[in-house]
């Protein structure tokens, strides 16, 4: 209730009616941008993470409105007794009246005013797409799904390369797809030694983040430190009960009724990084092993692609030591 009461003081009067609703997070409008935006206007996104203070929402609104921008949607989250503030705003603006450089300067002033830990603005139509490298082993279901979504324009990234510890022949479906679209494929042996990690680090230079699309090799703490950027991983939701080889067979034989997938950031502790997205689905005695595995793989594909899209849309913010805020 504190959040809503406090937020209602900062928002325009026409929005204060929501103060009677008991929400832990505040959403001014919908999750997505209106497709009917006039062609002269451009869509922008801003995320903000700072110590909690009175008047943040008002200043954010003022910053955008003072340049002729209009907020389409905003999410605000203030966790109880943590004294921190999170927000994500979507807005439209006229680039002729609010240049990209001026926008950076305006939000930088706001960041300085509130001692922000994170303040990022993105204009998808003007800013370069995020550059990623995809790491994969033998299983291809997640990789193929990402490649097809990228081909259809549904994955807002530039794929700089695919790196694998499994050597693929030139006549394979994936190899031909990559060759046709000019995406380099690199085979790096999975010895896990210093030389192979140095080779991988050289290959991923210039990327904004990495995606592990069922990459079955542990990245060392040294690699993570030297890369220094975010890495998104996906794994089945059968952990920790069913480890090692053939986890799907183990779970199927155990008669589990609920399966899932988890996408998270990579840390030095195996499969223990901050969670971005999770999905679940029921299975039953009517499933055979084939349908069981297919449902599990479908969840992995959906979960990974949604995590990547959320990350590119600035929906993911760090929260506490090992959690995330996902708007």
XYZ file of C-alpha atoms in Angstrom:
327
model
C 0.000 0.000 0.000
C 2.928 2.336 0.649
C 3.978 2.185 -2.979
C 0.552 3.062 -4.319
C -0.004 5.915 -1.866
C 3.428 7.335 -2.529
C 3.141 6.889 -6.287
C -0.244 8.594 -6.366
C 1.348 11.758 -4.998
C 3.824 11.821 -7.867
C 1.479 11.063 -10.773
C -0.889 13.458 -12.536
C -4.271 13.880 -10.866
C -6.082 11.917 -13.559
C -4.151 8.805 -12.485
C -4.621 9.039 -8.734
C -7.772 6.955 -8.863
C -5.629 3.827 -8.892
C -4.514 4.586 -5.357
C -7.425 2.573 -4.014
C -6.075 -0.597 -5.651
C -3.808 -2.820 -3.595
C -1.004 -3.377 -6.134
C 2.608 -4.222 -5.276
C 3.676 -2.848 -8.622
C 2.122 0.030 -10.518
C 1.272 -0.204 -14.195
C -0.023 2.932 -15.850
C -0.998 1.253 -19.113
C -0.420 -1.925 -21.080
C 2.738 -3.949 -21.532
C 3.268 -3.197 -25.192
C 3.418 -0.185 -27.415
C 0.339 0.885 -29.380
C 0.795 -0.127 -33.015
C -1.111 2.987 -34.096
C 1.752 5.360 -33.194
C 1.998 8.132 -35.842
C 4.912 7.599 -38.240
C 6.498 10.908 -37.204
C 6.890 9.656 -33.635
C 9.370 7.136 -32.282
C 9.186 4.661 -29.426
C 11.620 4.846 -26.496
C 12.249 2.772 -23.363
C 13.822 3.910 -20.102
C 14.689 1.848 -17.037
C 15.675 3.333 -13.698
C 17.076 1.837 -10.509
C 17.925 4.166 -7.643
C 17.491 4.699 -3.894
C 13.849 5.352 -3.116
C 12.875 8.998 -2.681
C 9.837 11.245 -2.909
C 9.073 12.614 -6.359
C 10.902 10.170 -8.658
C 7.854 9.346 -10.778
C 7.007 13.026 -11.096
C 10.516 13.881 -12.264
C 10.543 11.017 -14.760
C 7.232 12.193 -16.180
C 8.424 15.784 -16.267
C 11.638 14.797 -18.065
C 9.698 13.110 -20.867
C 6.832 15.613 -21.056
C 9.165 18.636 -21.118
C 10.523 17.408 -24.470
C 7.068 16.763 -25.913
C 7.131 13.043 -25.190
C 4.151 11.032 -24.026
C 4.301 8.044 -21.670
C 2.481 5.012 -23.042
C 3.127 2.690 -20.124
C 5.104 2.601 -16.908
C 5.893 -0.030 -14.304
C 7.096 0.923 -10.836
C 8.277 -1.398 -8.089
C 9.382 -0.431 -4.588
C 10.074 -3.504 -2.418
C 9.059 -3.247 1.202
C 11.761 -2.129 3.643
C 14.481 -2.085 0.960
C 14.571 1.653 0.201
C 15.118 1.100 -3.528
C 13.100 2.161 -6.551
C 12.691 0.390 -9.900
C 10.861 1.653 -12.964
C 10.473 0.922 -16.656
C 8.777 3.457 -18.915
C 7.708 3.261 -22.551
C 7.118 6.541 -24.321
C 6.762 8.116 -27.742
C 8.513 11.266 -28.885
C 9.335 13.329 -31.961
C 13.023 12.834 -32.884
C 13.026 16.255 -34.531
C 12.229 17.836 -31.169
C 14.192 15.509 -28.884
C 17.490 14.300 -30.278
C 19.085 11.070 -29.123
C 22.056 12.908 -27.608
C 19.786 15.356 -25.760
C 17.763 12.431 -24.432
C 20.914 10.845 -22.992
C 21.840 14.138 -21.379
C 18.394 14.632 -19.860
C 18.246 11.158 -18.335
C 21.837 11.527 -17.108
C 20.805 14.620 -15.149
C 17.931 12.648 -13.649
C 20.310 9.823 -12.799
C 22.665 12.230 -11.030
C 19.811 13.845 -9.111
C 18.662 10.534 -7.629
C 22.078 8.784 -7.402
C 20.875 6.028 -9.719
C 22.573 2.635 -9.766
C 21.186 2.018 -13.263
C 19.655 4.337 -15.828
C 19.387 3.097 -19.397
C 17.473 4.546 -22.317
C 16.909 2.716 -25.590
C 15.311 3.790 -28.857
C 14.858 0.575 -30.879
C 14.388 2.366 -34.219
C 17.614 4.358 -33.781
C 19.920 2.206 -31.674
C 21.872 -0.768 -33.080
C 20.483 -4.198 -32.305
C 22.193 -6.097 -29.518
C 24.995 -8.258 -30.849
C 25.018 -11.803 -29.507
C 26.926 -15.027 -29.973
C 25.080 -18.298 -29.440
C 26.892 -21.202 -27.781
C 25.520 -24.677 -28.413
C 26.482 -28.322 -28.041
C 24.925 -31.289 -29.837
C 21.228 -30.634 -29.100
C 19.873 -28.136 -31.626
C 16.238 -27.470 -30.699
C 16.915 -24.143 -28.949
C 19.428 -22.996 -31.560
C 17.119 -23.798 -34.490
C 14.220 -21.997 -32.806
C 16.324 -18.869 -32.227
C 17.609 -18.900 -35.811
C 14.100 -19.170 -37.242
C 12.803 -16.391 -34.993
C 15.754 -14.229 -36.014
C 15.073 -14.968 -39.685
C 11.422 -13.950 -39.243
C 12.396 -10.700 -37.502
C 10.901 -11.778 -34.176
C 14.215 -11.857 -32.314
C 15.568 -8.294 -31.961
C 19.275 -9.156 -32.105
C 22.201 -9.435 -34.496
C 23.735 -12.913 -34.346
C 27.482 -12.476 -34.837
C 28.386 -16.172 -34.652
C 27.443 -19.628 -33.445
C 30.089 -21.389 -31.350
C 29.945 -25.075 -30.532
C 31.933 -27.794 -28.832
C 30.349 -30.207 -31.302
C 31.787 -30.319 -34.816
C 29.026 -30.181 -37.446
C 29.411 -31.366 -41.000
C 28.965 -28.815 -43.826
C 25.924 -30.646 -45.221
C 23.858 -30.386 -42.018
C 20.695 -28.269 -41.802
C 22.130 -25.823 -39.248
C 25.441 -25.409 -41.072
C 23.690 -24.679 -44.376
C 21.335 -22.172 -42.692
C 24.246 -20.293 -41.132
C 26.201 -20.304 -44.362
C 23.205 -19.021 -46.312
C 22.774 -16.085 -43.911
C 26.459 -15.302 -43.495
C 26.642 -16.244 -39.818
C 30.059 -17.715 -38.927
C 30.169 -21.146 -37.271
C 33.090 -21.950 -34.999
C 34.003 -25.299 -33.557
C 35.929 -25.011 -30.281
C 36.888 -28.270 -28.596
C 35.403 -28.898 -25.168
C 38.643 -29.615 -23.346
C 37.812 -26.823 -20.928
C 41.456 -25.774 -20.973
C 42.925 -22.286 -21.016
C 43.583 -22.363 -24.764
C 39.979 -23.126 -25.733
C 38.618 -20.391 -23.458
C 41.064 -17.853 -24.919
C 39.847 -18.827 -28.385
C 36.230 -18.377 -27.309
C 36.940 -15.007 -25.729
C 38.465 -13.821 -28.982
C 35.411 -15.007 -30.903
C 32.904 -13.166 -28.686
C 34.667 -9.818 -28.669
C 32.237 -7.046 -29.589
C 29.117 -8.893 -28.458
C 26.677 -7.333 -26.000
C 25.748 -10.620 -24.306
C 25.992 -14.369 -24.862
C 23.284 -17.019 -25.105
C 23.857 -20.612 -24.057
C 21.372 -22.584 -26.171
C 21.870 -25.949 -24.458
C 25.654 -25.514 -24.285
C 26.814 -28.452 -22.197
C 30.179 -27.088 -21.118
C 30.858 -25.242 -17.859
C 32.332 -21.770 -18.337
C 35.076 -21.072 -15.825
C 35.032 -18.188 -13.395
C 38.051 -16.787 -15.233
C 36.094 -16.750 -18.515
C 33.140 -15.013 -16.847
C 35.383 -12.322 -15.350
C 37.249 -11.676 -18.591
C 34.086 -11.541 -20.689
C 32.482 -9.243 -18.117
C 29.016 -9.086 -19.683
C 25.751 -10.927 -19.196
C 25.341 -14.550 -20.281
C 21.866 -16.095 -20.519
C 21.466 -19.846 -20.028
C 18.592 -22.307 -20.428
C 18.105 -25.693 -18.827
C 15.271 -28.111 -18.224
C 13.299 -27.819 -15.009
C 14.056 -31.373 -13.893
C 16.943 -30.206 -11.724
C 18.022 -30.829 -9.032
C 16.227 -34.162 -8.700
C 17.359 -35.645 -12.015
C 21.013 -34.934 -12.724
C 23.536 -36.408 -15.099
C 22.781 -38.350 -18.242
C 19.259 -38.774 -19.648
C 17.413 -36.562 -17.133
C 14.227 -36.802 -19.194
C 14.344 -40.589 -19.059
C 14.954 -40.430 -15.290
C 12.008 -38.072 -14.768
C 9.765 -40.075 -17.082
C 10.590 -43.301 -15.257
C 9.890 -41.562 -11.936
C 6.396 -40.602 -13.137
C 6.694 -36.842 -12.606
C 3.539 -34.838 -13.326
C 5.045 -31.396 -13.838
C 7.983 -30.415 -16.054
C 9.502 -27.044 -16.786
C 12.377 -24.909 -18.027
C 14.434 -22.160 -16.431
C 16.358 -19.333 -18.084
C 18.849 -17.505 -15.898
C 22.033 -15.491 -15.870
C 25.273 -17.455 -15.679
C 27.375 -17.184 -12.530
C 30.293 -19.170 -11.173
C 27.888 -21.365 -9.233
C 26.450 -23.880 -11.697
C 22.782 -23.281 -12.645
C 22.319 -20.922 -9.702
C 22.312 -17.490 -11.341
C 19.456 -14.954 -11.075
C 16.342 -16.310 -12.788
C 14.885 -14.411 -15.739
C 12.052 -16.681 -16.868
C 10.475 -20.005 -15.928
C 7.761 -22.068 -17.613
C 5.954 -25.253 -16.611
C 3.612 -27.794 -18.193
C 1.763 -30.814 -16.904
C 2.519 -34.326 -18.136
C 0.611 -37.490 -17.385
C 0.498 -41.241 -17.677
C -0.715 -40.741 -21.241
C 2.679 -39.350 -22.298
C 5.288 -41.679 -23.697
C 8.983 -40.828 -23.567
C 8.878 -39.156 -26.976
C 6.016 -36.782 -26.125
C 7.575 -36.181 -22.695
C 10.874 -35.067 -24.275
C 9.076 -32.997 -26.917
C 7.112 -31.070 -24.289
C 10.293 -30.461 -22.314
C 12.175 -29.184 -25.357
C 9.274 -26.923 -26.377
C 9.346 -25.336 -22.940
C 13.090 -24.759 -23.224
C 12.688 -23.027 -26.599
C 9.863 -20.782 -25.412
C 11.541 -19.945 -22.127
C 14.875 -19.014 -23.709
C 13.420 -16.844 -26.474
C 11.189 -15.002 -23.996
C 14.156 -14.350 -21.696
C 16.182 -12.920 -24.593
C 13.315 -10.689 -25.718
C 12.729 -9.459 -22.156
C 16.424 -8.658 -21.826
C 16.494 -6.751 -25.148
C 13.376 -4.793 -24.161
C 15.042 -3.698 -20.902
C 12.551 -5.617 -18.785
C 15.161 -7.300 -16.572
C 16.802 -5.541 -13.643
C 19.004 -6.948 -10.860
C 17.313 -7.234 -7.471
C 19.203 -8.111 -4.317
C 22.118 -10.516 -4.652
C 20.524 -13.309 -6.635
C 17.138 -12.130 -7.867
C 15.718 -10.113 -10.728
C 12.906 -7.652 -11.280
C 11.243 -8.550 -14.586
C 8.691 -6.003 -15.797
